[in-house]
Short mmCIF file of C-alpha atoms in Angstrom, two decimals:
data_model
loop_
_atom_site.label_atom_id
_atom_site.label_comp_id
_atom_site.label_asym_id
_atom_site.label_seq_id
_atom_site.Cartn_x
_atom_site.Cartn_y
_atom_site.Cartn_z
CA MET A 1054 21.90 66.07 14.16
CA LEU A 1055 21.92 63.56 11.25
CA LYS A 1056 23.91 60.97 13.26
CA GLU A 1057 21.70 61.42 16.23
CA ARG A 1058 18.56 60.85 14.18
CA HIS A 1059 20.09 57.94 12.10
CA PRO A 1060 22.71 56.27 14.26
CA TRP A 1061 23.13 53.40 11.64
CA MET A 1062 24.44 55.99 9.08
CA ASN A 1063 28.21 56.75 8.72
CA THR A 1064 28.57 60.39 8.59
CA ASP A 1065 32.37 60.59 9.26
CA ASP A 1066 32.93 62.15 5.73
CA ILE A 1067 29.77 64.34 5.77
CA ALA A 1068 30.24 68.04 6.77
CA LEU A 1069 26.85 69.28 5.57
CA ALA A 1070 23.57 67.53 4.75
CA SER A 1071 20.12 68.52 3.76
CA TYR A 1072 17.28 66.81 5.72
CA GLY A 1073 13.46 67.26 4.90
CA TYR A 1074 11.46 67.00 8.12
CA GLU A 1075 7.99 67.30 6.42
CA ASN A 1076 6.25 67.18 2.96
CA GLU A 1077 8.89 64.76 1.92
CA GLY A 1078 8.75 61.17 0.73
CA TRP A 1079 8.52 59.05 -2.31
CA PHE A 1080 5.83 57.18 -4.40
CA ASP A 1081 5.45 54.25 -6.70
CA PRO A 1082 5.58 55.78 -10.34
CA TRP A 1083 3.70 52.85 -11.75
CA SER A 1084 0.89 53.16 -9.30
CA LEU A 1085 0.56 56.87 -9.95
CA LEU A 1086 0.62 56.27 -13.78
CA SER A 1087 -2.15 53.56 -13.45
CA ALA A 1088 -4.18 55.97 -11.37
CA PHE A 1089 -3.88 58.71 -13.92
CA ARG A 1090 -4.95 56.13 -16.69
CA LYS A 1091 -7.96 54.84 -14.77
CA LYS A 1092 -9.10 58.42 -14.08
CA ALA A 1093 -8.63 59.41 -17.69
CA ILE A 1094 -10.57 56.40 -18.92
CA SER A 1095 -13.41 57.23 -16.62
CA LEU A 1096 -13.65 60.72 -18.06
CA GLY A 1097 -13.84 59.38 -21.54
CA ALA A 1098 -10.21 59.10 -22.74
CA LYS A 1099 -9.51 56.30 -25.22
CA TYR A 1100 -6.19 54.47 -25.19
CA VAL A 1101 -4.87 52.94 -28.44
CA ASP A 1102 -1.88 50.50 -28.41
CA GLY A 1103 0.07 51.50 -31.55
CA GLU A 1104 3.01 53.38 -32.91
CA VAL A 1105 2.84 56.79 -34.61
CA SER A 1106 3.94 56.50 -38.22
CA GLY A 1107 3.21 59.81 -39.56
CA PHE A 1108 0.92 62.85 -39.75
CA GLN A 1109 -1.63 64.46 -42.01
CA TYR A 1110 -1.78 68.12 -42.64
CA SER A 1111 -3.89 70.97 -44.02
CA GLU A 1112 -2.62 74.23 -45.34
CA VAL A 1113 -3.06 77.15 -42.91
CA LYS A 1114 -4.69 80.28 -44.27
CA PRO A 1115 -2.21 83.10 -45.09
CA ASN A 1116 -3.65 85.35 -42.31
CA GLU A 1117 -3.33 82.59 -39.71
CA SER A 1118 0.07 81.63 -41.01
CA MET A 1119 1.29 85.24 -40.54
CA ALA A 1120 -0.19 85.28 -37.05
CA TYR A 1121 2.10 82.55 -35.82
CA GLY A 1122 4.80 82.52 -38.36
CA GLY A 1123 5.01 78.80 -38.86
CA CYS A 1124 5.56 76.33 -41.74
CA GLY A 1125 2.20 77.15 -43.42
CA ARG A 1126 0.54 73.79 -42.19
CA ARG A 1127 -1.39 72.56 -39.26
CA ILE A 1128 -1.76 68.80 -38.24
CA THR A 1129 -5.15 67.35 -38.94
CA GLY A 1130 -4.48 63.69 -38.19
CA VAL A 1131 -1.95 61.23 -36.45
CA LYS A 1132 -1.27 57.99 -38.35
CA VAL A 1133 -1.09 55.13 -35.88
CA ARG A 1134 0.26 51.83 -36.99
CA MET A 1135 -1.44 49.20 -34.80
CA LEU A 1136 0.62 46.73 -32.83
CA ASN A 1137 0.95 43.07 -34.35
CA SER A 1138 -1.16 44.16 -37.28
CA PRO A 1139 -0.67 45.71 -40.70
CA GLU A 1140 -3.45 48.09 -40.13
CA THR A 1141 -2.73 51.81 -39.96
CA ASN A 1142 -5.55 54.10 -38.51
CA VAL A 1143 -5.77 57.89 -38.67
CA VAL A 1144 -6.77 59.75 -35.48
CA ASN A 1145 -8.38 63.02 -36.59
CA CYS A 1146 -7.43 65.88 -34.27
CA SER A 1147 -7.73 69.67 -33.63
CA TYR A 1148 -4.66 69.69 -31.40
CA VAL A 1149 -1.66 67.23 -31.02
CA VAL A 1150 0.31 66.80 -27.81
CA MET A 1151 3.64 65.35 -28.39
CA ALA A 1152 4.76 63.73 -25.11
CA ALA A 1153 6.84 60.80 -26.69
CA GLY A 1154 9.45 60.74 -24.04
CA PRO A 1155 12.81 59.36 -25.25
CA THR A 1156 11.56 58.99 -28.74
CA SER A 1157 10.42 62.61 -29.04
CA LYS A 1158 13.15 63.44 -31.58
CA GLU A 1159 12.15 60.54 -33.85
CA VAL A 1160 8.45 61.37 -33.64
CA GLY A 1161 9.26 64.99 -34.35
CA MET A 1162 11.06 64.06 -37.37
CA LEU A 1163 7.84 62.43 -38.65
CA ALA A 1164 6.45 65.96 -38.69
CA ASP A 1165 9.60 67.18 -40.46
CA ILE A 1166 10.84 68.89 -37.32
CA GLY A 1167 14.72 68.79 -37.76
CA CYS A 1168 14.46 67.90 -41.30
CA GLY A 1169 12.69 70.96 -42.87
CA PRO A 1170 13.66 74.44 -43.96
CA ALA A 1171 14.75 77.06 -41.58
CA ASP A 1172 12.18 79.64 -42.83
CA GLY A 1173 9.44 77.21 -41.68
CA LEU A 1174 11.06 76.76 -38.32
CA LEU A 1175 11.68 73.10 -39.03
CA ASP A 1176 15.51 73.11 -39.01
CA LEU A 1177 15.99 72.37 -35.34
CA MET A 1178 15.76 68.86 -33.94
CA ILE A 1179 13.92 68.25 -30.62
CA PRO A 1180 17.08 67.84 -28.58
CA VAL A 1181 15.86 64.64 -26.66
CA GLU A 1182 17.32 61.18 -26.59
CA PRO A 1183 17.14 58.11 -24.45
CA ARG A 1184 19.42 57.58 -21.55
CA LYS A 1185 19.36 54.13 -19.78
CA ARG A 1186 19.15 53.93 -16.09
CA TYR A 1187 19.34 50.92 -13.71
CA VAL A 1188 17.37 50.39 -10.55
CA TYR A 1189 18.48 47.57 -8.27
CA VAL A 1190 16.29 45.84 -5.61
CA CYS A 1191 18.37 44.58 -2.73
CA HIS A 1192 17.87 42.76 0.52
CA ALA A 1193 19.72 43.49 3.75
CA PRO A 1194 17.96 41.87 6.73
CA GLU A 1195 19.87 43.93 9.41
CA GLY A 1196 19.44 47.27 7.46
CA PRO A 1197 17.58 50.38 8.69
CA THR A 1198 13.79 49.94 8.88
CA LEU A 1199 11.05 52.61 9.38
CA ASP A 1200 13.54 55.40 10.15
CA CYS A 1201 15.23 55.05 6.69
CA PRO A 1202 14.68 58.08 4.56
CA PHE A 1203 15.49 58.47 0.85
CA VAL A 1204 19.36 58.95 1.01
CA ILE A 1205 21.25 60.48 -1.72
CA MET A 1206 25.10 60.47 -1.17
CA PRO A 1207 27.61 62.93 -2.46
CA ASP A 1208 28.82 60.69 -5.24
CA GLY A 1209 25.18 60.45 -6.63
CA SER A 1210 24.38 56.92 -5.32
CA TYR A 1211 20.98 56.58 -3.71
CA PHE A 1212 18.85 54.09 -1.70
CA ARG A 1213 15.61 54.02 0.00
CA ARG A 1214 13.56 51.48 1.84
CA GLU A 1215 11.12 49.37 -0.15
CA GLY A 1216 8.40 47.81 2.07
CA PHE A 1217 9.09 46.47 5.45
CA GLY A 1218 11.09 43.24 4.89
CA GLY A 1219 14.64 44.59 4.72
CA MET A 1220 14.21 45.46 1.02
CA TYR A 1221 15.78 48.50 -0.64
CA ILE A 1222 16.08 50.03 -4.00
CA ALA A 1223 19.30 51.70 -5.07
CA GLY A 1224 21.02 53.20 -8.13
CA LYS A 1225 23.22 55.91 -9.49
CA SER A 1226 23.36 57.89 -12.68
CA PRO A 1227 26.68 57.42 -14.62
CA PRO A 1228 29.00 60.30 -15.79
CA GLU A 1229 28.75 61.26 -19.38
CA ASP A 1230 31.76 59.25 -20.46
CA GLN A 1231 30.14 55.95 -19.00
CA GLU A 1232 26.63 56.23 -20.37
CA PRO A 1233 25.40 52.63 -21.18
CA SER A 1234 24.19 51.60 -24.66
CA CYS A 1235 20.37 52.13 -25.30
CA GLU A 1236 20.16 49.31 -27.67
CA ASP A 1237 18.16 47.31 -25.18
CA LEU A 1238 17.02 47.16 -21.52
CA SER A 1239 19.54 44.66 -20.20
CA VAL A 1240 20.95 45.37 -16.73
CA ASP A 1241 24.51 45.81 -15.94
CA TYR A 1242 25.16 44.10 -12.59
CA GLU A 1243 28.83 44.84 -12.52
CA TRP A 1244 27.91 48.56 -12.47
CA PHE A 1245 26.29 47.92 -9.08
CA ASN A 1246 29.09 45.89 -7.74
CA ASP A 1247 31.82 48.44 -8.78
CA GLN A 1248 30.00 51.79 -8.64
CA ILE A 1249 27.23 51.58 -6.12
CA TRP A 1250 27.64 48.80 -3.56
CA PRO A 1251 31.00 50.15 -2.02
CA ASN A 1252 29.27 53.51 -1.42
CA LEU A 1253 26.21 51.83 0.12
CA ALA A 1254 28.49 49.60 2.44
CA ASN A 1255 30.41 52.59 3.45
CA ARG A 1256 27.37 54.63 4.42
CA VAL A 1257 25.45 51.78 6.24
CA LYS A 1258 27.47 48.87 7.70
CA ALA A 1259 24.49 46.55 7.33
CA PHE A 1260 24.67 46.91 3.60
CA GLU A 1261 28.01 45.04 3.50
CA CYS A 1262 25.90 41.93 3.46
CA LEU A 1263 23.18 42.98 1.10
CA LYS A 1264 22.15 40.79 -1.96
CA ILE A 1265 20.61 41.82 -5.22
CA LYS A 1266 17.24 40.20 -5.55
CA ASN A 1267 15.93 41.96 -8.74
CA ALA A 1268 16.76 44.87 -11.13
CA TRP A 1269 15.38 46.66 -14.12
CA ALA A 1270 16.31 49.25 -16.55
CA GLY A 1271 14.41 52.12 -18.13
CA TYR A 1272 14.94 55.21 -20.28
CA TYR A 1273 15.14 58.93 -19.30
CA ASP A 1274 13.88 61.35 -21.93
CA TYR A 1275 17.27 63.21 -21.68
CA ASN A 1276 17.20 66.89 -23.00
CA THR A 1277 20.79 67.14 -24.30
CA PHE A 1278 20.43 71.04 -24.51
CA ASP A 1279 19.90 71.73 -20.77
CA GLN A 1280 18.42 68.67 -19.08
CA ASN A 1281 15.19 70.58 -18.43
CA GLY A 1282 11.64 69.88 -19.74
CA ILE A 1283 10.33 71.49 -22.97
CA ILE A 1284 6.74 72.58 -22.68
CA GLY A 1285 4.88 74.71 -25.16
CA TYR A 1286 3.82 75.10 -28.77
CA HIS A 1287 6.20 74.12 -31.40
CA PRO A 1288 6.69 77.27 -33.48
CA ALA A 1289 6.26 75.54 -36.79
CA TYR A 1290 2.80 74.32 -36.16
CA PRO A 1291 -0.11 76.25 -34.58
CA ASN A 1292 -1.74 73.22 -32.89
CA LEU A 1293 1.27 71.06 -31.81
CA VAL A 1294 2.01 71.22 -28.10
CA VAL A 1295 5.25 69.47 -27.01
CA ALA A 1296 5.93 68.20 -23.45
CA THR A 1297 9.17 66.27 -23.23
CA GLY A 1298 12.85 66.17 -22.12
CA PHE A 1299 12.38 66.04 -18.41
CA SER A 1300 15.59 64.09 -17.99
CA GLY A 1301 14.32 61.85 -15.05
CA HIS A 1302 12.01 64.26 -13.43
CA GLY A 1303 9.01 63.67 -15.52
CA ILE A 1304 7.06 61.53 -13.14
CA GLN A 1305 7.49 64.09 -10.31
CA GLN A 1306 6.47 67.04 -12.56
CA SER A 1307 3.71 65.18 -14.46
CA PRO A 1308 0.68 66.54 -12.62
CA ALA A 1309 1.89 70.16 -13.14
CA VAL A 1310 2.85 69.36 -16.73
CA GLY A 1311 -0.62 67.97 -17.53
CA GLN A 1312 -2.21 71.21 -16.05
CA ALA A 1313 0.18 73.30 -18.05
CA VAL A 1314 -0.71 71.42 -21.35
CA THR A 1315 -4.40 71.79 -20.59
CA GLU A 1316 -3.99 75.64 -20.07
CA LEU A 1317 -1.96 75.95 -23.29
CA ILE A 1318 -4.66 74.34 -25.34
CA ILE A 1319 -7.66 76.26 -23.67
CA ASN A 1320 -6.10 79.51 -23.04
CA GLY A 1321 -3.10 79.72 -25.39
CA CYS A 1322 -0.69 80.17 -22.37
CA THR A 1323 0.01 78.81 -18.98
CA VAL A 1324 -2.17 80.42 -16.28
CA SER A 1325 -1.32 78.66 -12.97
CA ILE A 1326 2.41 79.14 -13.38
CA ASP A 1327 4.27 81.18 -16.08
CA LEU A 1328 6.28 78.51 -17.90
CA THR A 1329 7.29 80.78 -20.87
CA LYS A 1330 10.89 80.11 -19.95
CA MET A 1331 10.49 76.36 -20.66
CA GLY A 1332 9.39 76.79 -24.20
CA PHE A 1333 11.15 76.53 -27.43
CA ASP A 1334 12.49 80.08 -27.52
CA ARG A 1335 15.46 79.06 -25.34
CA LEU A 1336 16.55 76.43 -27.93
CA TRP A 1337 16.67 78.95 -30.80
CA ASP A 1338 18.22 81.72 -28.73
CA GLY A 1339 20.82 79.23 -27.41
CA THR A 1340 20.06 80.21 -23.73
CA PRO A 1341 19.94 76.93 -21.66
CA LEU A 1342 17.68 76.89 -18.57
CA ILE A 1343 20.22 75.39 -16.15
CA GLU A 1344 19.24 73.81 -12.87
CA LYS A 1345 22.25 73.96 -10.48
CA ASN A 1346 21.21 71.30 -8.01
CA VAL A 1347 20.28 68.17 -9.89
CA ILE A 1348 20.44 64.55 -8.71
#
């Protein structure tokens, strides 16, 4: 069936494939992010270009502290160091949403998370760190056109069409022992030549002649505990909601995560979907939320 639908694809080594006939596809992450930003601004949100440098706190009343069993403080302000300026502003707040992506552990440490006492539930680090991934833009003039789906191969290499001019994007996540350095966002082109191109050329003969036209690198907010998102109130603070650690799936899950965070603030719990199992309890209990089929 796969060969009949896509005769340009080599399926000699494929015994079983999964194919989506409807409600499948891809989108441009930057366009989606830009749309979210514009809509938020139209509803009154203000964006500040700066870096969080610390937090301000107030003591929680004893009866409130007992109700949630935290560290005895709540966050009342976020210190933001302005870019290209010595100025630091304080953003007063009732609630804080920590969605700091690959720097979530470091931002958490500014609130003593991972640096504080166990009796205040501050001894456990947010288990999120950056992992660098490459995306390569390639040109193959004789490659598949409109009938080219998003193809993910058994080794993890992937490609999809990008526009209509014989352009494609491709990539592959490395094994643990080959993770690249996250010191900068430089691109390793040899990784493509050695680990990705042979798989592309084997799957699609026209890709034997492809050429790299561009490439970029970015960071995943990689959850080292179980590679799944962390969504929920941090147990040390009654007004700190964390949404991080999506390990490469964040842009796909972002609309639902935004809805979940909204419900947590307004209702104290998620309503549309019960996301209790994605909270912090699993970190303290040592019970990872494992997804068996991950690309």
